[in-house]
Amino acid sequence: MALIDLQGIHKNYSAQKILSNVSFNIDEGERIVIVGKNGSGKSTLMKIVSGALDFDEGERICRQNLEVKMLDQVPKFKPGATVREAVEDGLGELKTASMRFDSLSLELAEDYENEALLKEHSEVSAFLDHHSAWNLDDKIERILEHFKLKEFETKNIDLLSGGEQRRVALAGLLLLKPDILLLDEPTNHLDVYMVEFLEELLLREKFTLLFISHDRYFIDRIATRTVEVEDGTIRGFSGGYSNYLMQKAEIMRTLQKQHDNLLKYLKAENEWYAKGVRARLKRNEGRKARLLDLRDTAKTNPAQIRKMRIELEREQKNFQRDKSVNKQKMLFEVENLSYSIGDKLLIKDFNLRVLQKDVIAIVGPNGSGKSTLLKLLLDRLKPDKGKIERGEFKIGYFDQHREMLDDSKNLIETFCPHGGDRVQVQGTNMHVFGYLKNFLFPREYLDKKIGILSGGEKNRIALALLFTKEVDIMILDEPTNDLDIPTINILEEKLQSFPGAVIIVSHDRYFVDKIAKKLLIFKGEGQIEESLQEYTEYLNIEKILNSLEDLENSPAQKQEVRKAAKPEILKLTYKEKEALKALPGRISVLEGEIEKLNNCLADPKCYQEIGLSKISEELTAKEALYEELIDALLHIEEKVELIENQEL
């Protein structure tokens, strides 16, 4: 039996249908992501699952004594509680169980055949197992550390920012480990290191999870099933975001085939109808009605197919990097820049040149100074030391507070402040509705005031407004927060076609990988590193380096070093010598094959001819082999370096 089973659920708000005859279930151990555009009913479905929202028709069936907990967008805490008290609030039953287990263990040591004690010991043990509540104090310390709450643990919770309070609430729910955990955008306000810790915790401790997220790498790593909410109905897909895209592409091809068959049938029926009077006989009225229905269906299918194709093509486009950096206009020249807040050094002796076609992502932990650098570039802060030279150019700025919007104005007034209903978009004159339709706004929104829109809708409006400005550089601070995946796809498409420079601050790894040509990585203590790697590649290498450092600094490793009286004389084996000759060539060939497969995935004609699943499987196998060969080559090259050092 499922933990929760929704059957035939209907939910309307006034005259608007949100969910129509929806059936949905959650089994133990599943990790289900809900996707769909903002306003489609994702949060409504989650609240119905949680039991916090009533529905108009249908049935919600759940297992007896089921514990369902949801991360609120605006968490509530006990007045005056400290951060640590807030994190530990709700763990009382687990702590009591842990103490009882210790007590029972001592009693059984004296009376190991007592059946009542054995039964209770087994039940308490199972309860602690289910909630992963062994070593609870250690877990509390670890989660405070990884979510960067340790420094605030004695601070009043009311003094924290909204993002910090969300981290506290999330930490408490993860420690509690309910039967079903519901998370709405859990990665908002988390930096990449916190997100990685969250991913590992959810997987290691086998949470049953229902979540909403725009973080596509997070979805890919966590989700066992994807549920799409669209037009009041839901459709399920196995696996995470990549599988969802492949399965949706298959649906699109099926729709196209069905539509082609429909057109052939329609042509034959039209020929029959054109024959004249016999089609108007009473016995043929039913056939005529079916023909008219077919015509309506034929009209609607292409729209569905086009919509799905646009979404998929946005995902499968290759981003062509512009190599023409010569003769580009200089926008910013940063020399020996330093900046501190109090005793905390954020930027030290930093140098940077930004050219007219640069696409730069600024990444790093929360509080490391990323947004501060943007404000220095925008001349909103003055450096402690160094200088920033600015060329002649116009800046488009998007910030997390959406300062460009006026809550008292409606959408027409926002986009057409001087009257009318037309707007200039990168040299093209468009009707406001025609333009806003690209950002998923229906016509009825044109008269709505900005102040009544949701946070995600305001973000969409701010981004749409930004792309109407004639600017040379766009500077965006966390632009994907509160956006749904379809809107992020639109943003990515707009940025990729923008002819000027782009500087973004973001924790969204997928977004950064797709957009950025260069990284500025905040390392802490004022150090900023430049890199041309993809962000996920950089993070993977960083993780390996940290693991090696931990290994080298472990007590066991130090003991081994001390024990080694005589250093071992290293030599390459025959196989290693042969591999050193052969591996670079094999790796080069593999790189070419992987590039061809990626190009095929970006070409609908190619992947339709061969098959998306077949290409993806081959690509996965070749990438795995590529990683193995690279690891083998690196291992041999490291040994060669050790031999050379040994000879010195």
XYZ file of C-alpha atoms in Angstrom:
648
model
C 0.000 0.000 0.000
C 1.164 3.511 -0.843
C 1.999 5.872 2.021
C -0.359 8.462 0.479
C -2.872 7.949 -2.327
C -4.797 10.811 -3.970
C -7.757 9.660 -6.064
C -9.771 11.825 -8.474
C -8.744 15.139 -6.901
C -10.428 18.324 -8.165
C -9.361 21.776 -6.943
C -10.623 25.152 -8.208
C -9.885 28.709 -7.123
C -13.007 30.750 -7.983
C -13.649 29.952 -11.663
C -10.094 28.761 -12.367
C -9.464 25.012 -12.519
C -6.153 24.143 -10.863
C -6.369 20.336 -10.613
C -8.894 18.239 -12.524
C -9.446 14.541 -11.702
C -5.835 14.070 -10.555
C -4.677 10.749 -9.096
C -1.269 10.485 -7.467
C 0.514 8.277 -4.934
C 3.781 8.153 -2.975
C 5.460 4.872 -2.064
C 8.068 4.466 0.660
C 11.574 5.374 -0.519
C 10.432 7.379 -3.542
C 11.867 10.837 -4.219
C 9.388 12.615 -6.473
C 9.891 16.044 -8.045
C 6.953 18.166 -9.228
C 7.726 20.318 -12.273
C 5.671 22.783 -14.295
C 5.418 26.491 -14.857
C 4.540 28.870 -11.996
C 0.802 28.924 -11.338
C 0.241 25.458 -12.826
C -0.682 23.912 -9.453
C 2.626 22.486 -8.149
C 2.312 24.017 -4.672
C -1.425 23.224 -4.574
C -0.699 19.530 -5.197
C 1.998 19.530 -2.509
C -0.286 21.192 0.061
C -3.051 18.655 -0.653
C -0.533 15.830 -0.122
C 0.504 17.423 3.187
C -3.125 17.689 4.340
C -2.825 21.470 4.771
C -5.237 22.259 1.905
C -8.766 21.002 1.276
C -9.938 19.926 -2.170
C -13.325 20.139 -3.904
C -13.738 16.495 -4.951
C -11.839 13.226 -4.614
C -10.199 11.281 -1.815
C -6.925 11.431 0.125
C -5.967 8.070 1.642
C -2.910 7.759 3.860
C -1.331 5.121 6.079
C -2.274 5.245 9.745
C -0.021 7.409 11.989
C 1.811 8.753 8.944
C 4.155 11.637 9.773
C 4.217 14.222 6.938
C 6.263 17.411 7.362
C 6.602 20.348 4.964
C 9.217 23.093 4.703
C 7.277 26.366 4.794
C 8.311 29.252 2.539
C 8.102 31.490 5.643
C 8.971 29.271 8.659
C 7.537 29.926 12.143
C 9.532 29.430 15.348
C 8.920 29.707 19.082
C 9.293 33.356 20.161
C 12.743 34.115 21.578
C 14.249 30.753 20.549
C 17.947 30.562 19.705
C 19.083 28.997 16.439
C 20.136 25.766 18.155
C 16.830 25.565 20.073
C 14.931 26.087 16.816
C 16.904 23.331 15.061
C 16.329 20.902 17.953
C 12.640 21.808 18.380
C 10.599 18.693 17.575
C 13.414 16.232 18.317
C 12.215 15.526 21.855
C 10.679 12.139 20.983
C 13.871 11.037 19.234
C 16.057 12.097 22.176
C 13.736 10.291 24.618
C 13.887 7.150 22.443
C 17.680 7.331 22.322
C 17.929 7.569 26.121
C 15.406 4.721 26.512
C 17.452 2.536 24.150
C 20.574 3.070 26.298
C 18.574 2.268 29.431
C 17.090 -0.900 27.897
C 20.533 -2.067 26.773
C 21.805 -1.832 30.365
C 18.732 -3.676 31.695
C 19.113 -6.463 29.120
C 22.741 -6.917 30.119
C 21.409 -8.039 33.524
C 18.247 -9.811 32.301
C 18.911 -10.850 28.665
C 15.994 -13.357 28.536
C 13.272 -10.863 29.533
C 10.835 -11.024 26.574
C 9.106 -7.721 27.375
C 12.441 -5.888 27.478
C 13.580 -7.605 24.260
C 10.373 -6.591 22.466
C 10.591 -2.963 23.610
C 14.326 -2.880 22.761
C 13.528 -4.088 19.223
C 10.717 -1.530 18.786
C 12.838 1.402 20.004
C 15.731 0.259 17.807
C 13.436 0.117 14.748
C 12.094 3.609 15.562
C 15.622 5.044 15.779
C 16.576 3.213 12.553
C 13.554 4.618 10.701
C 14.413 8.186 11.732
C 18.199 7.715 11.330
C 18.430 9.040 14.887
C 21.578 7.264 16.053
C 24.323 9.667 17.204
C 21.801 12.520 17.129
C 24.113 15.024 18.826
C 26.808 14.405 16.200
C 24.242 14.876 13.430
C 23.075 18.168 14.953
C 26.673 19.442 15.028
C 27.338 18.314 11.469
C 24.206 19.913 10.032
C 24.845 23.201 11.891
C 28.365 23.212 10.452
C 27.422 22.411 6.851
C 24.509 24.862 6.753
C 26.762 27.572 8.256
C 24.529 27.975 11.303
C 27.134 27.096 13.935
C 28.263 30.718 14.255
C 24.634 31.734 14.951
C 23.666 28.856 17.302
C 23.203 31.076 20.387
C 21.667 33.957 18.424
C 17.948 34.791 18.595
C 16.238 33.256 15.541
C 14.285 36.495 14.910
C 17.550 38.334 14.131
C 18.368 36.075 11.159
C 17.554 36.881 7.525
C 14.726 35.085 5.732
C 17.198 32.822 3.895
C 19.003 31.902 7.135
C 15.686 31.110 8.857
C 14.790 28.774 5.959
C 18.108 26.952 6.507
C 17.277 26.541 10.213
C 13.826 25.118 9.394
C 15.306 22.757 6.777
C 17.959 21.551 9.246
C 15.266 20.705 11.832
C 13.205 18.710 9.305
C 16.228 16.767 8.065
C 17.126 15.778 11.639
C 13.526 14.756 12.355
C 13.309 12.612 9.171
C 9.498 12.264 8.922
C 7.797 9.449 6.961
C 7.340 11.873 4.049
C 9.331 15.095 3.722
C 7.858 17.857 1.508
C 10.283 20.525 0.258
C 9.329 23.565 -1.848
C 12.469 24.952 -3.552
C 14.878 23.570 -0.886
C 18.017 24.820 -2.674
C 16.971 28.492 -2.578
C 19.367 30.385 -0.250
C 21.840 27.462 -0.227
C 25.265 27.741 -1.829
C 26.597 24.828 -3.909
C 28.439 23.274 -0.971
C 25.264 23.246 1.125
C 23.343 21.764 -1.828
C 25.910 18.959 -2.185
C 25.648 18.201 1.543
C 21.829 18.143 1.240
C 22.003 15.771 -1.767
C 24.316 13.358 0.042
C 22.175 13.390 3.212
C 18.909 12.728 1.341
C 20.457 9.828 -0.590
C 22.422 8.304 2.291
C 19.522 8.271 4.731
C 16.934 7.123 2.156
C 14.353 9.870 2.681
C 10.881 9.530 1.177
C 10.583 12.877 -0.509
C 8.207 15.051 -2.527
C 9.810 18.277 -3.713
C 9.554 21.241 -6.071
C 12.798 22.588 -7.517
C 14.203 24.568 -10.431
C 17.735 23.198 -9.791
C 18.069 20.721 -12.655
C 21.282 19.070 -11.408
C 19.650 18.607 -7.973
C 16.591 17.025 -9.653
C 18.809 14.731 -11.739
C 20.726 13.487 -8.715
C 17.794 13.139 -6.299
C 14.554 12.340 -8.155
C 13.409 8.764 -8.769
C 10.242 10.048 -10.479
C 9.214 13.317 -12.154
C 5.602 14.536 -12.143
C 4.648 17.360 -14.507
C 1.607 19.512 -13.693
C 0.063 21.129 -16.767
C -3.458 22.341 -17.640
C -4.937 20.856 -14.452
C -3.624 17.336 -15.082
C -0.440 15.457 -14.180
C 1.841 13.203 -16.187
C 4.508 10.956 -14.674
C 8.028 10.240 -15.948
C 10.601 7.852 -14.505
C 13.882 9.277 -13.187
C 15.145 12.844 -12.979
C 15.358 15.840 -15.284
C 17.432 14.271 -18.103
C 15.078 11.280 -18.332
C 12.094 13.628 -18.239
C 13.473 15.503 -21.279
C 14.131 12.280 -23.224
C 10.700 10.828 -22.447
C 9.025 14.103 -23.350
C 10.864 14.087 -26.693
C 9.464 10.596 -27.327
C 5.944 11.870 -26.554
C 6.486 14.723 -28.996
C 7.476 12.316 -31.771
C 4.397 10.182 -31.062
C 2.176 13.270 -31.163
C 3.727 14.291 -34.483
C 3.104 10.835 -35.948
C -0.489 10.793 -34.699
C -1.005 14.246 -36.162
C 0.366 13.170 -39.565
C -2.016 10.174 -39.574
C -4.873 12.453 -38.548
C -4.172 14.780 -41.483
C -4.276 11.842 -43.945
C -7.625 10.708 -42.520
C -8.922 14.270 -42.563
C -7.997 14.610 -46.245
C -10.060 11.517 -47.113
C -13.003 12.753 -45.043
C -12.849 16.194 -46.697
C -12.998 14.527 -50.121
C -16.100 12.643 -48.981
C -17.699 15.797 -47.593
C -17.001 17.667 -50.832
C -19.066 15.175 -52.840
C -22.163 17.197 -52.052
C -25.664 16.342 -51.211
C -25.142 12.814 -49.862
C -23.071 14.222 -47.008
C -26.094 16.208 -45.912
C -28.416 13.231 -45.623
C -29.651 12.609 -42.076
C -27.887 9.239 -41.784
C -24.551 10.979 -42.438
C -24.982 13.747 -39.844
C -23.028 11.714 -37.252
C -20.131 11.269 -39.654
C -20.195 14.985 -40.437
C -20.054 15.824 -36.687
C -17.029 13.531 -36.316
C -15.371 15.341 -39.215
C -15.850 18.721 -37.522
C -14.361 17.302 -34.305
C -11.395 16.009 -36.301
C -10.840 19.473 -37.746
C -10.793 20.985 -34.242
C -8.338 18.340 -33.049
C -6.097 18.944 -36.068
C -6.035 22.641 -35.167
C -5.021 22.070 -31.538
C -2.373 19.354 -32.038
C 0.200 21.492 -33.870
C 0.121 24.029 -31.024
C 0.896 21.301 -28.483
C 3.645 19.890 -30.687
C 5.204 23.314 -31.311
C 5.102 24.122 -27.587
C 6.876 20.886 -26.636
C 9.423 21.278 -29.459
C 10.338 24.814 -28.348
C 10.884 23.627 -24.751
C 13.067 20.719 -25.865
C 15.073 22.707 -28.399
C 15.909 25.233 -25.671
C 17.418 22.375 -23.676
C 19.213 20.648 -26.550
C 20.813 23.680 -28.228
C 24.576 23.791 -28.096
C 25.958 27.031 -26.814
C 28.417 28.232 -29.450
C 31.236 30.080 -27.727
C 32.374 33.260 -29.469
C 36.149 33.155 -29.861
C 36.471 36.662 -31.381
C 37.910 38.460 -28.384
C 40.277 40.587 -30.447
C 39.344 44.236 -30.891
C 36.574 43.978 -28.287
C 35.605 47.056 -26.337
C 36.830 47.188 -22.729
C 33.984 47.656 -20.223
C 35.716 47.280 -16.840
C 39.404 47.374 -15.903
C 39.883 46.347 -12.258
C 43.330 46.880 -10.698
C 44.503 45.714 -7.232
C 40.987 45.890 -5.812
C 40.540 45.251 -2.073
C 37.414 45.491 0.092
C 36.551 44.518 3.679
C 33.463 44.636 5.860
C 34.588 45.153 9.451
C 37.319 42.601 10.119
C 36.220 40.331 7.256
C 38.366 40.582 4.122
C 36.174 39.868 1.073
C 38.379 40.941 -1.854
C 42.177 41.216 -1.860
C 44.415 42.629 -4.630
C 41.973 41.545 -7.338
C 42.569 42.252 -11.040
C 40.056 41.756 -13.838
C 39.318 42.961 -17.353
C 35.740 42.655 -18.700
C 35.337 42.872 -22.489
C 32.185 43.465 -24.528
C 31.393 39.779 -25.227
C 32.510 38.242 -21.918
C 30.043 35.963 -20.131
C 31.213 35.644 -16.528
C 29.695 33.743 -13.600
C 30.667 34.746 -10.057
C 30.423 31.712 -7.756
C 31.364 30.671 -4.239
C 29.938 30.185 -0.734
C 27.246 32.416 0.766
C 28.676 35.540 2.397
C 31.986 35.357 0.536
C 31.545 38.722 -1.236
C 29.982 37.891 -4.628
C 27.193 40.508 -4.517
C 29.699 42.973 -3.019
C 31.829 42.697 -6.180
C 28.764 43.532 -8.297
C 28.097 46.643 -6.197
C 31.720 47.718 -6.570
C 31.466 47.326 -10.361
C 28.204 49.316 -10.324
C 29.893 52.086 -8.274
C 27.434 51.563 -5.400
C 30.356 50.803 -3.077
C 33.826 52.345 -3.025
C 36.895 50.068 -2.761
C 39.237 50.233 0.225
C 42.156 50.025 -2.203
C 42.701 49.829 -5.950
C 40.604 51.239 -8.765
C 37.932 50.328 -11.319
C 38.048 52.030 -14.718
C 34.749 52.012 -16.596
C 34.300 52.494 -20.325
C 31.393 54.246 -22.088
C 28.483 51.810 -21.922
C 24.963 51.206 -20.576
C 24.246 48.667 -17.824
C 21.138 46.543 -17.277
C 20.997 45.397 -13.631
C 18.795 42.692 -12.098
C 18.947 42.313 -8.319
C 17.252 40.026 -5.811
C 15.095 42.919 -4.522
C 13.690 43.794 -7.989
C 14.349 47.497 -7.431
C 13.367 48.373 -11.029
C 9.681 47.513 -10.360
C 6.998 49.828 -8.953
C 4.302 47.865 -7.057
C 1.687 50.571 -7.741
C 1.873 50.185 -11.547
C 0.274 47.533 -13.721
C 2.115 45.625 -16.470
C 1.067 47.985 -19.295
C 2.267 51.024 -17.299
C 5.519 49.226 -16.435
C 6.427 48.390 -20.035
C 4.865 51.462 -21.709
C 5.446 54.342 -19.218
C 4.772 56.941 -21.938
C 1.454 55.396 -23.059
C 0.401 53.014 -25.822
C 0.764 49.242 -25.859
C 3.948 48.725 -27.913
C 7.462 48.004 -26.687
C 10.905 47.998 -28.352
C 12.775 44.703 -27.860
C 16.332 44.698 -29.239
C 15.317 46.700 -32.324
C 11.903 45.060 -32.874
C 8.624 46.865 -32.158
C 6.205 44.456 -30.440
C 2.818 44.509 -28.739
C 3.260 44.156 -24.964
C 1.118 41.020 -24.829
C 3.026 39.425 -27.725
C 6.262 40.053 -25.839
C 5.073 38.994 -22.379
C 3.620 35.805 -23.829
C 7.266 34.741 -24.303
C 7.633 35.013 -20.512
C 4.511 32.854 -19.957
C 2.103 35.684 -19.011
C -1.531 35.398 -20.212
C -3.373 38.461 -21.599
C -5.445 38.964 -18.416
C -2.270 39.886 -16.504
C -1.762 43.149 -18.433
C -3.992 45.141 -16.063
C -2.677 43.511 -12.848
C -0.686 45.600 -10.391
C 2.917 44.535 -9.792
C 2.265 44.546 -6.032
C -0.194 41.621 -6.144
C 2.073 39.314 -8.147
C 3.979 36.425 -6.540
C 7.754 36.544 -6.064
C 8.311 34.300 -9.101
C 5.985 36.411 -11.271
C 7.786 39.610 -10.205
C 11.096 38.012 -11.162
C 9.708 37.151 -14.594
C 8.464 40.734 -15.082
C 11.816 42.186 -13.964
C 13.702 39.948 -16.401
C 11.280 40.715 -19.254
C 11.692 44.442 -18.544
C 15.490 44.085 -18.485
C 15.532 42.636 -22.014
C 13.633 45.670 -23.362
C 16.517 47.960 -22.370
C 19.248 48.942 -24.825
C 22.321 47.995 -22.812
C 25.888 46.840 -23.453
C 26.203 44.644 -20.365
C 23.759 42.753 -18.159
C 24.598 42.261 -14.493
C 22.323 39.749 -12.753
C 22.320 38.787 -9.061
C 20.750 35.335 -8.478
C 18.353 35.613 -11.457
C 17.018 32.025 -11.223
C 15.696 32.289 -7.638
C 11.877 31.873 -7.562
C 11.757 31.014 -11.280
C 10.266 27.817 -12.687
C 12.237 25.679 -15.153
C 10.352 26.862 -18.305
C 11.167 30.488 -17.401
C 14.821 29.631 -16.701
C 14.969 28.031 -20.159
C 13.655 31.306 -21.644
C 16.200 33.326 -19.635
C 19.024 31.078 -20.867
C 17.869 31.505 -24.465
C 17.708 35.299 -24.103
C 21.162 35.505 -22.514
C 22.706 33.258 -25.165
C 21.390 35.526 -27.923
C 22.303 38.771 -26.106
C 25.118 40.456 -28.079
C 26.775 42.223 -25.127
C 28.600 41.146 -21.969
C 26.958 39.264 -19.102
C 28.014 39.019 -15.448
C 25.924 36.768 -13.190
C 26.020 35.704 -9.553
C 24.394 32.286 -9.216
C 24.430 29.032 -7.228
C 22.515 27.193 -9.995
C 25.157 24.811 -11.360
C 23.177 23.810 -14.476
C 22.492 27.465 -15.346
C 26.155 28.460 -14.844
C 27.426 25.492 -16.891
C 25.106 26.411 -19.736
C 25.733 30.178 -19.814
C 29.180 31.089 -18.494
C 32.413 31.220 -20.492
C 34.506 32.216 -17.475
C 34.231 31.705 -13.700
C 35.276 34.038 -10.890
C 35.472 31.727 -7.871
C 35.436 33.279 -4.390
C 37.761 31.080 -2.318
C 37.549 32.975 0.994
C 39.924 35.364 2.787
C 39.756 37.750 -0.167
C 41.073 35.281 -2.772
C 39.290 35.138 -6.159
C 40.343 32.560 -8.743
C 39.630 32.785 -12.487
C 38.785 29.595 -14.390
C 37.621 28.624 -17.893
C 36.297 25.253 -16.678
C 32.628 24.339 -16.423
C 31.458 24.912 -12.861
C 30.537 21.277 -12.166
C 33.934 20.153 -13.509
C 35.645 22.630 -11.182
C 33.556 21.414 -8.197
C 34.325 17.760 -8.956
C 38.062 18.434 -9.100
C 37.831 20.498 -5.898
C 36.062 17.606 -4.165
C 38.777 15.140 -5.239
C 41.514 17.510 -4.045
C 39.791 17.950 -0.668
C 39.487 14.165 -0.302
C 43.178 13.731 -1.058
C 44.065 16.441 1.455
C 41.915 14.746 4.120
C 43.610 11.448 3.337
C 47.083 12.953 3.564
C 46.265 14.615 6.886
C 44.615 11.558 8.445
C 46.340 10.109 11.559
C 46.689 6.702 9.851
C 48.464 8.255 6.856
C 50.834 10.238 9.095
C 51.616 7.052 11.026
C 52.458 5.257 7.765
C 54.796 8.101 6.786
C 56.578 7.874 10.138
C 56.919 4.081 9.798
C 58.608 4.293 6.398
C 62.286 4.026 7.380
C 63.452 3.692 3.796
C 61.610 5.230 0.906
C 60.404 2.737 -1.681
C 62.257 2.925 -5.014
C 59.563 3.466 -7.623
C 59.684 2.134 -11.204
C 57.160 1.967 -14.013
C 56.027 -1.544 -14.893
C 56.038 -2.719 -18.528
C 52.237 -2.354 -18.683
C 52.409 1.176 -17.289
C 55.034 2.162 -19.878
C 52.857 0.792 -22.707
C 49.762 2.508 -21.265
C 51.624 5.815 -21.058
C 52.255 5.584 -24.811
C 48.775 4.381 -25.808
C 46.388 6.217 -23.471
C 46.714 9.790 -24.870
C 45.755 8.538 -28.362
C 42.791 6.521 -27.066
C 41.609 9.482 -24.969
C 41.848 11.812 -27.993
C 39.740 9.409 -30.109
C 37.158 9.129 -27.324
C 36.950 12.926 -27.024
C 36.096 13.118 -30.739
C 33.436 10.395 -30.417
C 31.886 12.092 -27.369
C 31.802 15.419 -29.225
C 30.033 13.760 -32.201
C 27.403 12.203 -29.903
C 26.797 15.548 -28.141
C 26.408 17.244 -31.545
C 23.913 14.563 -32.557
C 21.894 15.159 -29.365
C 21.680 18.823 -30.352
C 20.433 17.982 -33.885
C 16.769 16.762 -34.036
C 17.316 15.180 -37.483
C 20.268 13.163 -36.164
C 18.751 11.945 -32.877
C 15.395 11.121 -34.510
C 17.167 8.961 -37.092
C 19.322 7.038 -34.590
C 17.117 7.178 -31.480
C 17.524 9.386 -28.417
C 17.806 6.476 -25.959
C 20.452 4.710 -28.059
C 22.574 7.880 -28.341
C 22.257 8.627 -24.611
C 23.273 5.077 -23.645
C 26.293 5.174 -25.976
C 27.276 8.616 -24.668
C 27.033 7.456 -21.033
C 29.197 4.394 -21.767
C 31.843 6.427 -23.612
C 31.947 9.118 -20.915
C 32.415 6.428 -18.238
C 35.257 4.850 -20.256
C 36.766 8.315 -20.801
C 36.806 8.957 -17.015
C 38.481 5.565 -16.406
C 41.196 6.242 -18.991
C 41.823 9.761 -17.663
C 42.130 8.386 -14.098
C 44.542 5.691 -15.291
C 46.687 8.208 -17.193
C 46.776 10.630 -14.250
C 47.818 7.819 -11.916
C 50.745 6.862 -14.187
C 51.779 10.509 -14.724
C 51.777 11.090 -10.950
C 54.017 8.043 -10.576
C 56.358 9.387 -13.285
C 56.594 12.677 -11.376
C 57.406 10.820 -8.149
C 60.141 8.832 -9.956
C 61.652 12.049 -11.353
C 61.625 13.654 -7.872
C 63.151 10.479 -6.434
C 66.048 10.675 -8.905
C 66.693 14.306 -7.943
